[in-house]
PDB file of C-alpha atoms and ligand atoms in Angstrom:
ATOM      1  CA  MET C   1      25.601 -22.563  13.984  1.00 62.00           C
ATOM      2  CA  SER C   2      23.447 -20.509  11.676  1.00 73.00           C
ATOM      3  CA  THR C   3      19.993 -19.200  12.523  1.00 90.00           C
ATOM      4  CA  THR C   4      16.819 -19.306  10.809  1.00 97.00           C
ATOM      5  CA  SER C   5      14.064 -16.816  10.723  1.00 98.00           C
ATOM      6  CA  ILE C   6      11.505 -15.714   8.754  1.00 98.00           C
ATOM      7  CA  ARG C   7      10.237 -12.164   7.539  1.00 98.00           C
ATOM      8  CA  LEU C   8       7.341 -10.755   5.293  1.00 98.00           C
ATOM      9  CA  ILE C   9       8.933 -10.319   1.663  1.00 98.00           C
ATOM     10  CA  GLU C  10      10.684  -7.116   0.671  1.00 98.00           C
ATOM     11  CA  PRO C  11      10.787  -5.047  -2.571  1.00 98.00           C
ATOM     12  CA  SER C  12      14.711  -5.110  -1.621  1.00 97.00           C
ATOM     13  CA  ASP C  13      14.932  -9.093  -1.768  1.00 98.00           C
ATOM     14  CA  GLY C  14      14.511  -8.904  -5.491  1.00 98.00           C
ATOM     15  CA  PRO C  15      17.892  -9.326  -6.749  1.00 98.00           C
ATOM     16  CA  ALA C  16      18.833 -11.895  -4.011  1.00 98.00           C
ATOM     17  CA  LEU C  17      16.012 -13.947  -4.933  1.00 98.00           C
ATOM     18  CA  ALA C  18      16.377 -14.137  -8.716  1.00 98.00           C
ATOM     19  CA  GLU C  19      20.075 -14.818  -8.143  1.00 98.00           C
ATOM     20  CA  LEU C  20      19.011 -18.001  -6.220  1.00 98.00           C
ATOM     21  CA  LEU C  21      16.151 -18.784  -8.357  1.00 98.00           C
ATOM     22  CA  SER C  22      18.313 -19.143 -11.537  1.00 98.00           C
ATOM     23  CA  ARG C  23      20.787 -20.739  -9.816  1.00 98.00           C
ATOM     24  CA  ASP C  24      18.722 -23.906  -8.880  1.00 98.00           C
ATOM     25  CA  LYS C  25      16.412 -23.227 -12.048  1.00 97.00           C
ATOM     26  CA  GLN C  26      17.303 -26.628 -13.528  1.00 96.00           C
ATOM     27  CA  ALA C  27      17.261 -28.742 -10.372  1.00 95.00           C
ATOM     28  CA  TYR C  28      13.743 -27.457  -9.069  1.00 96.00           C
ATOM     29  CA  ALA C  29      11.903 -27.606 -12.210  1.00 96.00           C
ATOM     30  CA  ARG C  30      10.507 -30.917 -11.176  1.00 96.00           C
ATOM     31  CA  TRP C  31       9.481 -29.449  -8.002  1.00 97.00           C
ATOM     32  CA  LEU C  32       8.216 -25.920  -8.706  1.00 96.00           C
ATOM     33  CA  PRO C  33       6.132 -24.530 -11.601  1.00 93.00           C
ATOM     34  CA  ALA C  34       7.448 -23.833 -14.719  1.00 93.00           C
ATOM     35  CA  ARG C  35       8.149 -19.727 -15.030  1.00 96.00           C
ATOM     36  CA  PRO C  36       8.994 -17.257 -18.040  1.00 97.00           C
ATOM     37  CA  ALA C  37      12.663 -16.415 -18.469  1.00 97.00           C
ATOM     38  CA  GLU C  38      11.818 -12.876 -16.823  1.00 97.00           C
ATOM     39  CA  PHE C  39      10.731 -14.490 -13.465  1.00 98.00           C
ATOM     40  CA  TYR C  40      14.306 -15.379 -12.779  1.00 98.00           C
ATOM     41  CA  THR C  41      15.697 -11.672 -13.238  1.00 98.00           C
ATOM     42  CA  PRO C  42      16.061  -8.779 -10.750  1.00 98.00           C
ATOM     43  CA  ALA C  43      13.112  -7.005 -12.412  1.00 98.00           C
ATOM     44  CA  GLY C  44      10.755 -10.163 -12.803  1.00 98.00           C
ATOM     45  CA  GLN C  45      11.446 -10.942  -9.023  1.00 98.00           C
ATOM     46  CA  ALA C  46      10.380  -7.206  -8.473  1.00 98.00           C
ATOM     47  CA  SER C  47       7.459  -7.572 -10.175  1.00 98.00           C
ATOM     48  CA  ALA C  48       6.616 -10.744  -8.332  1.00 98.00           C
ATOM     49  CA  ILE C  49       6.880  -9.382  -5.203  1.00 98.00           C
ATOM     50  CA  GLU C  50       4.722  -6.523  -5.807  1.00 98.00           C
ATOM     51  CA  SER C  51       2.112  -8.835  -6.792  1.00 98.00           C
ATOM     52  CA  LEU C  52       2.858 -10.847  -3.432  1.00 98.00           C
ATOM     53  CA  LEU C  53       2.501  -7.786  -1.397  1.00 98.00           C
ATOM     54  CA  ALA C  54      -0.424  -6.554  -3.174  1.00 98.00           C
ATOM     55  CA  ALA C  55      -1.904 -10.055  -1.899  1.00 98.00           C
ATOM     56  CA  HIS C  56      -0.745  -9.467   1.634  1.00 98.00           C
ATOM     57  CA  ASP C  57      -2.255  -6.162   1.807  1.00 98.00           C
ATOM     58  CA  GLU C  58      -5.853  -7.501   0.698  1.00 98.00           C
ATOM     59  CA  GLY C  59      -5.266 -10.296   3.292  1.00 98.00           C
ATOM     60  CA  LEU C  60      -5.254 -13.037   0.745  1.00 98.00           C
ATOM     61  CA  ALA C  61      -1.577 -13.893   1.568  1.00 98.00           C
ATOM     62  CA  TRP C  62       1.484 -14.030   4.125  1.00 98.00           C
ATOM     63  CA  PRO C  63       4.698 -14.016   1.688  1.00 98.00           C
ATOM     64  CA  GLY C  64       8.141 -14.804   3.509  1.00 98.00           C
ATOM     65  CA  VAL C  65      11.425 -15.242   3.047  1.00 98.00           C
ATOM     66  CA  VAL C  66      13.719 -17.528   5.030  1.00 98.00           C
ATOM     67  CA  VAL C  67      16.701 -15.879   6.259  1.00 98.00           C
ATOM     68  CA  SER C  68      19.642 -17.484   7.541  1.00 97.00           C
ATOM     69  CA  ASP C  69      22.544 -15.112   9.153  1.00 94.00           C
ATOM     70  CA  GLY C  70      20.976 -12.218   7.860  1.00 94.00           C
ATOM     71  CA  THR C  71      20.868 -13.508   4.026  1.00 96.00           C
ATOM     72  CA  ALA C  72      17.334 -14.483   2.215  1.00 98.00           C
ATOM     73  CA  ILE C  73      17.897 -18.241   1.179  1.00 98.00           C
ATOM     74  CA  GLY C  74      14.684 -19.098   0.468  1.00 98.00           C
ATOM     75  CA  GLN C  75      10.942 -18.373   0.454  1.00 98.00           C
ATOM     76  CA  VAL C  76       8.049 -19.538   2.591  1.00 98.00           C
ATOM     77  CA  GLY C  77       4.604 -18.298   2.344  1.00 98.00           C
ATOM     78  CA  ILE C  78       0.905 -18.724   2.897  1.00 98.00           C
ATOM     79  CA  SER C  79      -1.334 -18.093  -0.225  1.00 98.00           C
ATOM     80  CA  SER C  80      -4.958 -18.526  -0.859  1.00 98.00           C
ATOM     81  CA  ILE C  81      -6.367 -17.513   2.518  1.00 98.00           C
ATOM     82  CA  LEU C  82      -9.965 -18.192   2.738  1.00 98.00           C
ATOM     83  CA  ARG C  83     -11.960 -16.726   5.482  1.00 96.00           C
ATOM     84  CA  GLY C  84     -15.498 -17.299   6.423  1.00 95.00           C
ATOM     85  CA  PRO C  85     -16.432 -20.781   7.327  1.00 95.00           C
ATOM     86  CA  PHE C  86     -12.896 -21.825   6.151  1.00 95.00           C
ATOM     87  CA  GLN C  87     -10.365 -19.737   8.142  1.00 96.00           C
ATOM     88  CA  LYS C  88      -7.479 -21.597   6.257  1.00 97.00           C
ATOM     89  CA  GLY C  89      -4.582 -21.084   4.054  1.00 98.00           C
ATOM     90  CA  PHE C  90      -2.161 -22.824   1.647  1.00 98.00           C
ATOM     91  CA  LEU C  91       1.607 -23.254   2.542  1.00 98.00           C
ATOM     92  CA  GLY C  92       4.431 -23.430   0.319  1.00 98.00           C
ATOM     93  CA  TYR C  93       8.017 -22.928   0.409  1.00 98.00           C
ATOM     94  CA  TRP C  94      11.551 -23.432  -1.303  1.00 98.00           C
ATOM     95  CA  VAL C  95      15.211 -23.254   0.000  1.00 98.00           C
ATOM     96  CA  SER C  96      18.312 -22.673  -1.930  1.00 98.00           C
ATOM     97  CA  SER C  97      20.365 -25.827  -2.995  1.00 97.00           C
ATOM     98  CA  LEU C  98      23.265 -23.897  -1.351  1.00 97.00           C
ATOM     99  CA  HIS C  99      21.840 -24.128   1.894  1.00 97.00           C
ATOM    100  CA  GLN C 100      19.951 -27.626   2.166  1.00 96.00           C
ATOM    101  CA  GLY C 101      19.891 -30.403   4.808  1.00 97.00           C
ATOM    102  CA  HIS C 102      20.546 -27.922   7.541  1.00 97.00           C
ATOM    103  CA  GLY C 103      16.969 -27.924   9.171  1.00 98.00           C
ATOM    104  CA  HIS C 104      16.499 -24.267   7.620  1.00 98.00           C
ATOM    105  CA  THR C 105      13.008 -25.195   5.993  1.00 98.00           C
ATOM    106  CA  SER C 106      11.820 -27.079   8.884  1.00 98.00           C
ATOM    107  CA  HIS C 107      12.542 -24.740  11.073  1.00 98.00           C
ATOM    108  CA  ALA C 108      11.058 -21.816   9.068  1.00 98.00           C
ATOM    109  CA  VAL C 109       7.890 -24.196   8.395  1.00 98.00           C
ATOM    110  CA  GLY C 110       7.651 -24.093  12.353  1.00 98.00           C
ATOM    111  CA  LEU C 111       7.696 -20.288  12.458  1.00 98.00           C
ATOM    112  CA  ALA C 112       4.778 -20.203   9.455  1.00 98.00           C
ATOM    113  CA  LEU C 113       2.735 -22.194  11.723  1.00 98.00           C
ATOM    114  CA  ARG C 114       3.339 -19.624  14.388  1.00 97.00           C
ATOM    115  CA  ILE C 115       2.485 -16.582  12.203  1.00 98.00           C
ATOM    116  CA  ALA C 116      -0.720 -18.725  10.660  1.00 98.00           C
ATOM    117  CA  GLU C 117      -1.922 -19.250  13.780  1.00 96.00           C
ATOM    118  CA  ASP C 118      -1.349 -15.934  16.505  1.00 96.00           C
ATOM    119  CA  GLU C 119      -0.787 -13.540  13.561  1.00 97.00           C
ATOM    120  CA  LEU C 120      -3.334 -14.466  10.507  1.00 97.00           C
ATOM    121  CA  ASN C 121      -5.641 -16.420  13.253  1.00 96.00           C
ATOM    122  CA  LEU C 122      -6.092 -19.108  10.778  1.00 97.00           C
ATOM    123  CA  HIS C 123      -7.679 -22.369  11.821  1.00 97.00           C
ATOM    124  CA  ARG C 124      -6.033 -24.557   9.172  1.00 97.00           C
ATOM    125  CA  LEU C 125      -3.358 -25.115   6.686  1.00 98.00           C
ATOM    126  CA  GLU C 126      -3.022 -26.907   3.578  1.00 98.00           C
ATOM    127  CA  ALA C 127      -0.083 -28.331   1.429  1.00 98.00           C
ATOM    128  CA  HIS C 128       0.448 -30.270  -1.494  1.00 98.00           C
ATOM    129  CA  THR C 129       3.581 -32.363  -2.201  1.00 98.00           C
ATOM    130  CA  GLN C 130       4.226 -34.569  -5.302  1.00 98.00           C
ATOM    131  CA  LEU C 131       4.663 -38.013  -4.324  1.00 97.00           C
ATOM    132  CA  GLU C 132       8.395 -38.329  -4.911  1.00 97.00           C
ATOM    133  CA  ASN C 133       9.173 -35.331  -2.634  1.00 98.00           C
ATOM    134  CA  LEU C 134      10.019 -36.962   0.454  1.00 98.00           C
ATOM    135  CA  ALA C 135      11.971 -34.439   1.999  1.00 98.00           C
ATOM    136  CA  SER C 136       9.370 -32.235   1.843  1.00 98.00           C
ATOM    137  CA  GLN C 137       6.703 -34.891   3.349  1.00 98.00           C
ATOM    138  CA  SER C 138       9.039 -35.046   6.153  1.00 98.00           C
ATOM    139  CA  ILE C 139       8.992 -31.688   6.746  1.00 98.00           C
ATOM    140  CA  LEU C 140       5.154 -31.693   6.900  1.00 98.00           C
ATOM    141  CA  ARG C 141       4.986 -34.878   8.876  1.00 98.00           C
ATOM    142  CA  LYS C 142       7.481 -33.650  11.724  1.00 98.00           C
ATOM    143  CA  HIS C 143       5.107 -30.028  12.059  1.00 98.00           C
ATOM    144  CA  GLY C 144       1.832 -32.425  12.513  1.00 98.00           C
ATOM    145  CA  PHE C 145       0.200 -32.476   9.061  1.00 98.00           C
ATOM    146  CA  ARG C 146      -1.434 -35.486   8.331  1.00 98.00           C
ATOM    147  CA  SER C 147      -1.752 -36.317   4.264  1.00 98.00           C
ATOM    148  CA  TRP C 148      -5.327 -37.113   3.562  1.00 97.00           C
ATOM    149  CA  GLY C 149      -5.438 -38.511  -0.136  1.00 98.00           C
ATOM    150  CA  ILE C 150      -3.694 -38.337  -3.622  1.00 98.00           C
ATOM    151  CA  ALA C 151      -4.784 -36.321  -6.520  1.00 98.00           C
ATOM    152  CA  HIS C 152      -3.623 -37.781  -9.352  1.00 98.00           C
ATOM    153  CA  ASP C 153      -2.013 -36.016 -12.404  1.00 98.00           C
ATOM    154  CA  HIS C 154      -2.579 -32.760 -10.197  1.00 98.00           C
ATOM    155  CA  PHE C 155       0.572 -30.516 -10.874  1.00 97.00           C
ATOM    156  CA  TYR C 156       2.330 -30.063 -14.216  1.00 97.00           C
ATOM    157  CA  ALA C 157       6.373 -30.206 -13.785  1.00 96.00           C
ATOM    158  CA  ASP C 158       9.129 -30.854 -15.926  1.00 95.00           C
ATOM    159  CA  GLY C 159       6.844 -31.650 -18.704  1.00 95.00           C
ATOM    160  CA  ALA C 160       4.581 -34.228 -17.016  1.00 97.00           C
ATOM    161  CA  TRP C 161       1.616 -34.368 -14.980  1.00 98.00           C
ATOM    162  CA  ARG C 162       2.666 -35.387 -11.427  1.00 98.00           C
ATOM    163  CA  ASP C 163       0.464 -36.964  -8.308  1.00 98.00           C
ATOM    164  CA  GLU C 164       0.333 -35.182  -5.635  1.00 98.00           C
ATOM    165  CA  VAL C 165      -0.097 -36.106  -1.990  1.00 98.00           C
ATOM    166  CA  PHE C 166      -2.695 -33.500   0.177  1.00 98.00           C
ATOM    167  CA  TRP C 167      -1.934 -32.477   3.715  1.00 98.00           C
ATOM    168  CA  GLU C 168      -3.705 -30.740   6.524  1.00 98.00           C
ATOM    169  CA  ARG C 169      -2.982 -29.390   9.762  1.00 98.00           C
ATOM    170  CA  THR C 170      -5.684 -27.595  11.951  1.00 97.00           C
ATOM    171  CA  LEU C 171      -4.431 -24.757  14.097  1.00 96.00           C
ATOM    172  CA  ALA C 172      -5.874 -23.105  17.307  1.00 88.00           C
ATOM    173  CA  GLY C 173      -6.988 -19.951  15.725  1.00 69.00           C
ATOM    174  CA  ARG C 174     -10.537 -18.608  16.347  1.00 70.00           C
ATOM    175  CA  PRO C 175     -13.687 -19.744  15.298  1.00 70.00           C
ATOM    176  CA  ALA C 176     -15.128 -17.806  12.334  1.00 65.00           C
ATOM    177  CA  SER C 177     -16.881 -14.652  13.576  1.00 60.00           C
TER     178      SER C 177
HETATM  179  C1  COA F 201      12.106 -29.484  -0.031  1.00 96.49           C
HETATM  180  C2  COA F 201      13.272 -28.503   0.441  1.00 96.49           C
HETATM  181  C3  COA F 201      12.408 -27.426   1.058  1.00 96.49           C
HETATM  182  C4  COA F 201      14.056 -28.933   1.770  1.00 96.49           C
HETATM  183  O1  COA F 201      14.680 -28.132   2.052  1.00 96.49           O
HETATM  184  P1  COA F 201      15.805 -28.086   3.426  1.00 96.49           P
HETATM  185  O2  COA F 201      16.217 -26.727   4.032  1.00 96.49           O
HETATM  186  O3  COA F 201      16.883 -29.117   2.840  1.00 96.49           O
HETATM  187  O4  COA F 201      15.098 -28.992   4.378  1.00 96.49           O
HETATM  188  P2  COA F 201      15.341 -29.414   6.137  1.00 96.49           P
HETATM  189  O5  COA F 201      16.942 -29.443   6.123  1.00 96.49           O
HETATM  190  O6  COA F 201      14.613 -28.424   6.751  1.00 96.49           O
HETATM  191  O7  COA F 201      14.489 -30.846   6.226  1.00 96.49           O
HETATM  192  C5  COA F 201      14.811 -31.846   5.160  1.00 96.49           C
HETATM  193  C6  COA F 201      14.214 -33.024   6.034  1.00 96.49           C
HETATM  194  O8  COA F 201      13.806 -34.176   4.981  1.00 96.49           O
HETATM  195  C7  COA F 201      14.633 -35.166   5.131  1.00 96.49           C
HETATM  196  N1  COA F 201      14.830 -35.642   3.844  1.00 96.49           N
HETATM  197  C8  COA F 201      15.714 -35.263   3.127  1.00 96.49           C
HETATM  198  N2  COA F 201      16.067 -36.034   2.046  1.00 96.49           N
HETATM  199  C9  COA F 201      15.065 -37.019   2.211  1.00 96.49           C
HETATM  200  C10 COA F 201      14.540 -38.263   1.376  1.00 96.49           C
HETATM  201  N3  COA F 201      15.214 -38.719   0.330  1.00 96.49           N
HETATM  202  N4  COA F 201      13.630 -39.093   2.087  1.00 96.49           N
HETATM  203  C11 COA F 201      13.337 -38.869   3.298  1.00 96.49           C
HETATM  204  N5  COA F 201      13.595 -37.796   3.913  1.00 96.49           N
HETATM  205  C12 COA F 201      14.646 -37.163   3.373  1.00 96.49           C
HETATM  206  C13 COA F 201      16.015 -34.727   6.155  1.00 96.49           C
HETATM  207  O9  COA F 201      16.495 -35.804   6.765  1.00 96.49           O
HETATM  208  C14 COA F 201      15.363 -33.786   7.103  1.00 96.49           C
HETATM  209  O10 COA F 201      14.534 -34.463   8.000  1.00 96.49           O
HETATM  210  P3  COA F 201      14.918 -34.388   9.195  1.00 96.49           P
HETATM  211  O11 COA F 201      15.161 -32.824   9.870  1.00 96.49           O
HETATM  212  O12 COA F 201      13.846 -35.051   9.906  1.00 96.49           O
HETATM  213  O13 COA F 201      16.098 -34.882   9.408  1.00 96.49           O
HETATM  214  C15 COA F 201      14.309 -28.121  -0.419  1.00 96.49           C
HETATM  215  O14 COA F 201      14.695 -29.356  -1.238  1.00 96.49           O
HETATM  216  C16 COA F 201      13.455 -27.551  -2.012  1.00 96.49           C
HETATM  217  O15 COA F 201      13.539 -26.054  -1.736  1.00 96.49           O
HETATM  218  N6  COA F 201      13.146 -28.220  -2.690  1.00 96.49           N
HETATM  219  C17 COA F 201      13.028 -27.429  -4.111  1.00 96.49           C
HETATM  220  C18 COA F 201      11.453 -26.977  -3.960  1.00 96.49           C
HETATM  221  C19 COA F 201      10.232 -28.028  -3.165  1.00 96.49           C
HETATM  222  O16 COA F 201      10.209 -29.081  -3.270  1.00 96.49           O
HETATM  223  N7  COA F 201       9.600 -27.098  -2.430  1.00 96.49           N
HETATM  224  C20 COA F 201       8.516 -27.965  -1.748  1.00 96.49           C
HETATM  225  C21 COA F 201       7.372 -28.031  -2.634  1.00 96.49           C
HETATM  226  S1  COA F 201       6.016 -29.100  -1.753  1.00 96.49           S
END
């Protein structure tokens, strides 16, 4: 049985992520933001990872990879961290089509929740899913997220504006100091 873990992204993840992302470029066009061609190359991923780690250094994000049997198979991350009276972050994820349907994302989201609570000391996580992304909604629901509304024409993907469900999950993070 394969294991799932998550860890902070590293510069050495660039080539593997570029390969996975370019393989799923068409399939995921419906769900993920459009990116320039450079993004799908090892150099483009090196640059993207540099930006993610800079945001981590500034306390604005926790950018992770999903690992199965020692290999990076996707990304899970907490971004847009707001402190002060909010203490919240935004959850995002994808897993390669080669590894879907085995519970990897669900397990990864559970681990990300622990990092959000124990390491980042956040009080709240938010996420968005397109109305039709039932797999993603199932994962969030399983981890205690509640939907609180629909944003119309919220996300531009695959040539059209898409409606999205907004999700929230409160955590046990300490009150703002
Ligand atoms: C959505 C995505 C992350 C799912 O990854 P995954 O590793 O296959 O997910 P898991 O195996 O952990 O769980 C999938 C869950 O969705 C359920 N599911 C799958 N297809 C479904 C469907 N059509 N309707 C309802 N539920 C569905 C599965 O039964 C499973 O739930 P369960 O654990 O209760 O059985 C993956 O397909 C992906 O990366 N898609 C493209 C990017 C994306 O959509 N990211 C999220 C943006 S909000």
